Amino acid sequence: LLSVNLDPSLAAVRDQFLASWDYQERADSQSAAVFEWFWWNLLMDTFKDDLPKDYWPEGGSRWYVIMRNLVEQPNSPWWDDKETEAVETRDDIFARAFDETVTQIQKEYGKDPAQWPAWGKLHTATFRNQTLGKSGIAPIEVLFNRGPFETGGGKSIVNATGWELGESFEVDWLPSEREIVDLGDLNNSLAGHTTGQSGHAFHPHYDDMAQMWAEVGYVPMWWDKESIIQDAEGHLVLTP
């Protein structure tokens, strides 16, 4: 995209957001939001006219591999839009997809790039209770669900928070727990849970880790009994 010949106004937007982007999909990154929006349009513009609807790209890891190979073939028939009389090339589709991206963002957020959303504004995670959280009754869902939480990450990267192409950028799969295990000193290990340790909606530990998870935070993951007892908040004693 950085080498594609664009209209000057589009080129200015591209250069502002993508020319010096560090390729990190942090929640506060506007560049990540622009790229992912472009990625959505690029896949649809490339494959929508060639594949039945059931096989339209969902944007997962295999599509990165497919596109990585395809960009090396600028005149591949995959680039041609069968719904037009012209014969499109790779650069035509890249330019179209970016034009659509800018137009769509401007329509929703205005023409001032400073007002455009960061990735976390689009890429949110909502934790829905598996029993009552999908009841369809709004007051009940409010009691049992938590979110949305702004978060970073994306498909096929270490901070794996996926979303489904063609619907929204909302997180629809994620790591329920993250761990960093120090095999040289297990007590130096860290962990982060998505919501909390309790399954009771009104318990303080039902959702006390949710914001920490969204920010890719961690808590100590103790391994030896002495450290666990010392750091324990309380004790549950089970007697017959």
Short mmCIF file of C-alpha atoms in Angstrom, two decimals:
data_model
loop_
_atom_site.label_atom_id
_atom_site.label_comp_id
_atom_site.label_asym_id
_atom_site.label_seq_id
_atom_site.Cartn_x
_atom_site.Cartn_y
_atom_site.Cartn_z
CA LEU A 1 0.00 0.00 0.00
CA LEU A 2 2.83 2.41 0.80
CA SER A 3 4.08 2.18 -2.79
CA VAL A 4 0.69 2.37 -4.52
CA ASN A 5 -0.07 5.53 -6.47
CA LEU A 6 -3.00 7.21 -4.71
CA ASP A 7 -4.94 10.41 -5.06
CA PRO A 8 -2.96 13.10 -3.16
CA SER A 9 -5.58 13.42 -0.41
CA LEU A 10 -5.60 9.65 0.14
CA ALA A 11 -1.81 9.49 0.00
CA ALA A 12 -1.65 12.09 2.76
CA VAL A 13 -3.90 9.98 4.99
CA ARG A 14 -1.93 6.83 4.22
CA ASP A 15 1.37 8.51 5.02
CA GLN A 16 0.01 10.04 8.22
CA PHE A 17 -1.22 6.77 9.67
CA LEU A 18 0.76 3.98 8.04
CA ALA A 19 4.13 5.25 6.78
CA SER A 20 5.68 5.34 10.25
CA TRP A 21 3.39 2.81 11.95
CA ASP A 22 5.27 0.36 14.17
CA TYR A 23 2.84 -2.47 13.26
CA GLN A 24 1.72 -2.83 16.88
CA GLU A 25 -2.01 -3.24 17.42
CA ARG A 26 -2.29 -1.39 20.70
CA ALA A 27 -5.67 -0.20 21.92
CA ASP A 28 -4.57 3.45 21.64
CA SER A 29 -3.29 3.13 18.06
CA GLN A 30 -5.21 5.00 15.37
CA SER A 31 -2.88 3.46 12.79
CA ALA A 32 -3.95 -0.05 13.78
CA ALA A 33 -7.60 0.98 13.37
CA VAL A 34 -6.98 2.38 9.88
CA PHE A 35 -5.04 -0.71 8.84
CA GLU A 36 -7.61 -3.21 10.09
CA TRP A 37 -10.40 -1.26 8.43
CA PHE A 38 -8.36 -1.32 5.20
CA TRP A 39 -7.66 -5.05 5.61
CA TRP A 40 -11.41 -5.69 5.83
CA ASN A 41 -12.06 -3.79 2.58
CA LEU A 42 -9.06 -5.28 0.81
CA LEU A 43 -10.16 -8.86 1.40
CA MET A 44 -13.74 -8.17 0.39
CA ASP A 45 -12.75 -6.22 -2.75
CA THR A 46 -10.37 -8.99 -3.78
CA PHE A 47 -12.43 -12.10 -3.16
CA LYS A 48 -16.11 -11.18 -2.86
CA ASP A 49 -16.69 -11.35 -6.63
CA ASP A 50 -14.84 -14.67 -6.98
CA LEU A 51 -16.26 -16.77 -4.15
CA PRO A 52 -19.74 -17.88 -3.03
CA LYS A 53 -20.94 -15.98 0.03
CA ASP A 54 -20.37 -18.97 2.31
CA TYR A 55 -16.68 -18.84 1.39
CA TRP A 56 -16.08 -15.12 1.73
CA PRO A 57 -12.95 -14.41 3.80
CA GLU A 58 -13.38 -14.13 7.55
CA GLY A 59 -9.93 -12.59 7.88
CA GLY A 60 -8.16 -15.35 9.81
CA SER A 61 -4.54 -16.42 9.63
CA ARG A 62 -4.83 -18.30 6.34
CA TRP A 63 -5.87 -15.08 4.58
CA TYR A 64 -2.60 -13.44 5.57
CA VAL A 65 -0.77 -16.31 3.87
CA ILE A 66 -3.00 -16.12 0.79
CA MET A 67 -2.61 -12.36 0.48
CA ARG A 68 1.14 -12.50 1.10
CA ASN A 69 1.50 -14.76 -1.93
CA LEU A 70 -1.01 -12.87 -4.03
CA VAL A 71 0.64 -9.46 -3.68
CA GLU A 72 3.64 -10.88 -5.52
CA GLN A 73 1.39 -11.38 -8.55
CA PRO A 74 0.12 -7.88 -9.45
CA ASN A 75 -1.71 -9.09 -12.55
CA SER A 76 -3.31 -12.20 -11.08
CA PRO A 77 -6.93 -12.74 -12.21
CA TRP A 78 -7.89 -12.74 -8.53
CA TRP A 79 -7.43 -8.97 -8.52
CA ASP A 80 -9.85 -8.42 -11.39
CA ASP A 81 -13.34 -7.39 -10.31
CA LYS A 82 -15.66 -9.50 -12.42
CA GLU A 83 -18.49 -7.04 -11.83
CA THR A 84 -16.79 -4.31 -13.89
CA GLU A 85 -15.81 -4.11 -17.56
CA ALA A 86 -12.26 -3.04 -16.74
CA VAL A 87 -9.51 -5.47 -15.79
CA GLU A 88 -8.26 -4.49 -12.34
CA THR A 89 -4.75 -5.11 -11.07
CA ARG A 90 -3.36 -5.38 -7.56
CA ASP A 91 -2.72 -1.65 -7.31
CA ASP A 92 -6.24 -0.86 -8.48
CA ILE A 93 -7.76 -2.97 -5.72
CA PHE A 94 -5.38 -1.62 -3.08
CA ALA A 95 -6.28 1.93 -4.07
CA ARG A 96 -10.01 1.16 -4.10
CA ALA A 97 -9.90 -0.54 -0.71
CA PHE A 98 -8.06 2.37 0.88
CA ASP A 99 -10.41 4.88 -0.73
CA GLU A 100 -13.37 2.96 0.70
CA THR A 101 -11.69 2.83 4.10
CA VAL A 102 -11.16 6.58 4.30
CA THR A 103 -14.66 7.29 2.99
CA GLN A 104 -16.27 4.95 5.54
CA ILE A 105 -14.27 6.31 8.47
CA GLN A 106 -15.02 9.90 7.47
CA LYS A 107 -18.72 9.12 7.15
CA GLU A 108 -18.83 7.70 10.66
CA TYR A 109 -16.30 9.88 12.50
CA GLY A 110 -15.85 13.03 10.43
CA LYS A 111 -13.09 14.36 8.19
CA ASP A 112 -10.75 15.44 10.98
CA PRO A 113 -8.26 12.57 11.44
CA ALA A 114 -7.72 13.66 15.03
CA GLN A 115 -11.27 12.50 15.75
CA TRP A 116 -10.82 9.09 14.18
CA PRO A 117 -11.00 6.14 16.57
CA ALA A 118 -8.08 4.31 18.07
CA TRP A 119 -8.12 0.55 17.63
CA GLY A 120 -9.54 -0.08 21.10
CA LYS A 121 -12.63 2.02 20.36
CA LEU A 122 -13.52 -0.42 17.59
CA HIS A 123 -12.01 -3.59 19.02
CA THR A 124 -13.93 -4.21 22.23
CA ALA A 125 -14.50 -7.32 24.32
CA THR A 126 -17.76 -8.07 26.11
CA PHE A 127 -17.85 -10.99 28.52
CA ARG A 128 -21.25 -12.64 28.32
CA ASN A 129 -22.47 -15.00 31.02
CA GLN A 130 -23.06 -18.42 29.49
CA THR A 131 -26.40 -18.95 31.22
CA LEU A 132 -28.28 -15.68 31.69
CA GLY A 133 -26.00 -13.38 29.71
CA LYS A 134 -27.66 -14.32 26.43
CA SER A 135 -31.24 -14.30 27.69
CA GLY A 136 -32.34 -11.45 25.44
CA ILE A 137 -33.71 -9.65 28.50
CA ALA A 138 -31.70 -6.44 28.78
CA PRO A 139 -31.96 -5.86 32.58
CA ILE A 140 -30.79 -9.41 33.26
CA GLU A 141 -27.96 -9.21 30.74
CA VAL A 142 -26.74 -5.99 32.37
CA LEU A 143 -26.49 -7.81 35.70
CA PHE A 144 -24.53 -10.77 34.39
CA ASN A 145 -22.46 -9.45 31.48
CA ARG A 146 -19.40 -7.22 31.70
CA GLY A 147 -18.11 -4.81 29.11
CA PRO A 148 -17.47 -3.66 26.53
CA PHE A 149 -13.77 -3.25 27.32
CA GLU A 150 -11.47 -1.52 24.88
CA THR A 151 -8.50 -3.73 24.06
CA GLY A 152 -5.72 -4.22 21.56
CA GLY A 153 -4.44 -7.23 19.67
CA GLY A 154 -5.70 -8.99 16.59
CA LYS A 155 -5.61 -12.15 14.54
CA SER A 156 -2.47 -14.26 14.16
CA ILE A 157 -0.35 -12.30 16.64
CA VAL A 158 0.81 -12.98 20.19
CA ASN A 159 -1.97 -10.85 21.69
CA ALA A 160 -4.58 -12.94 19.90
CA THR A 161 -7.96 -11.23 20.06
CA GLY A 162 -9.91 -12.19 16.96
CA TRP A 163 -12.83 -10.59 15.19
CA GLU A 164 -15.06 -11.72 12.35
CA LEU A 165 -14.68 -9.98 9.01
CA GLY A 166 -17.94 -8.59 7.70
CA GLU A 167 -19.70 -8.01 11.01
CA SER A 168 -17.78 -5.67 13.28
CA PHE A 169 -14.38 -5.33 14.89
CA GLU A 170 -15.73 -6.66 18.20
CA VAL A 171 -13.63 -9.40 19.77
CA ASP A 172 -15.26 -12.80 19.20
CA TRP A 173 -12.47 -15.07 20.39
CA LEU A 174 -9.67 -14.47 22.85
CA PRO A 175 -7.24 -16.09 25.29
CA SER A 176 -9.16 -16.80 28.50
CA GLU A 177 -5.88 -16.73 30.39
CA ARG A 178 -2.38 -15.47 29.69
CA GLU A 179 0.68 -16.85 31.46
CA ILE A 180 4.36 -16.01 31.51
CA VAL A 181 6.14 -18.90 33.20
CA ASP A 182 9.69 -18.47 34.46
CA LEU A 183 11.09 -22.00 34.41
CA GLY A 184 14.15 -20.83 36.32
CA ASP A 185 12.08 -19.38 39.15
CA LEU A 186 8.45 -20.44 39.09
CA ASN A 187 7.48 -17.87 41.71
CA ASN A 188 8.54 -15.19 39.24
CA SER A 189 5.73 -16.27 36.90
CA LEU A 190 2.77 -14.08 35.95
CA ALA A 191 -0.81 -14.73 34.90
CA GLY A 192 -3.86 -12.80 33.79
CA HIS A 193 -7.48 -14.00 33.71
CA THR A 194 -10.25 -12.57 31.53
CA THR A 195 -12.78 -11.70 34.21
CA GLY A 196 -12.26 -13.05 37.72
CA GLN A 197 -12.04 -16.15 39.85
CA SER A 198 -15.67 -16.17 40.97
CA GLY A 199 -18.65 -17.27 38.93
CA HIS A 200 -21.10 -15.35 41.11
CA ALA A 201 -22.17 -12.13 39.40
CA PHE A 202 -22.32 -10.08 42.61
CA HIS A 203 -19.03 -11.29 44.06
CA PRO A 204 -16.13 -8.78 44.06
CA HIS A 205 -13.96 -11.31 42.22
CA TYR A 206 -16.49 -11.84 39.41
CA ASP A 207 -14.96 -9.16 37.19
CA ASP A 208 -12.00 -7.64 39.05
CA MET A 209 -9.50 -8.87 36.44
CA ALA A 210 -11.43 -7.79 33.35
CA GLN A 211 -9.90 -4.33 32.93
CA MET A 212 -6.45 -5.70 33.76
CA TRP A 213 -6.90 -8.35 31.06
CA ALA A 214 -7.97 -5.73 28.52
CA GLU A 215 -4.76 -3.80 29.24
CA VAL A 216 -2.65 -7.01 29.05
CA GLY A 217 -1.85 -6.83 32.73
CA TYR A 218 -0.74 -9.62 35.04
CA VAL A 219 -0.69 -10.70 38.67
CA PRO A 220 1.89 -12.94 40.39
CA MET A 221 1.32 -16.65 39.87
CA TRP A 222 2.65 -18.25 43.04
CA TRP A 223 3.79 -21.86 43.01
CA ASP A 224 5.04 -22.72 46.50
CA LYS A 225 2.74 -23.14 49.51
CA GLU A 226 4.51 -20.52 51.64
CA SER A 227 4.04 -17.76 49.06
CA ILE A 228 0.43 -18.73 48.42
CA ILE A 229 -0.43 -18.64 52.15
CA GLN A 230 1.41 -15.34 52.64
CA ASP A 231 -0.39 -13.65 49.74
CA ALA A 232 -3.81 -15.20 50.37
CA GLU A 233 -6.75 -12.85 50.79
CA GLY A 234 -8.68 -15.43 52.78
CA HIS A 235 -9.06 -19.11 53.47
CA LEU A 236 -11.93 -21.46 52.72
CA VAL A 237 -12.08 -24.40 55.11
CA LEU A 238 -14.16 -27.39 54.05
CA THR A 239 -15.18 -29.73 56.85
CA PRO A 240 -17.30 -32.88 56.66
#
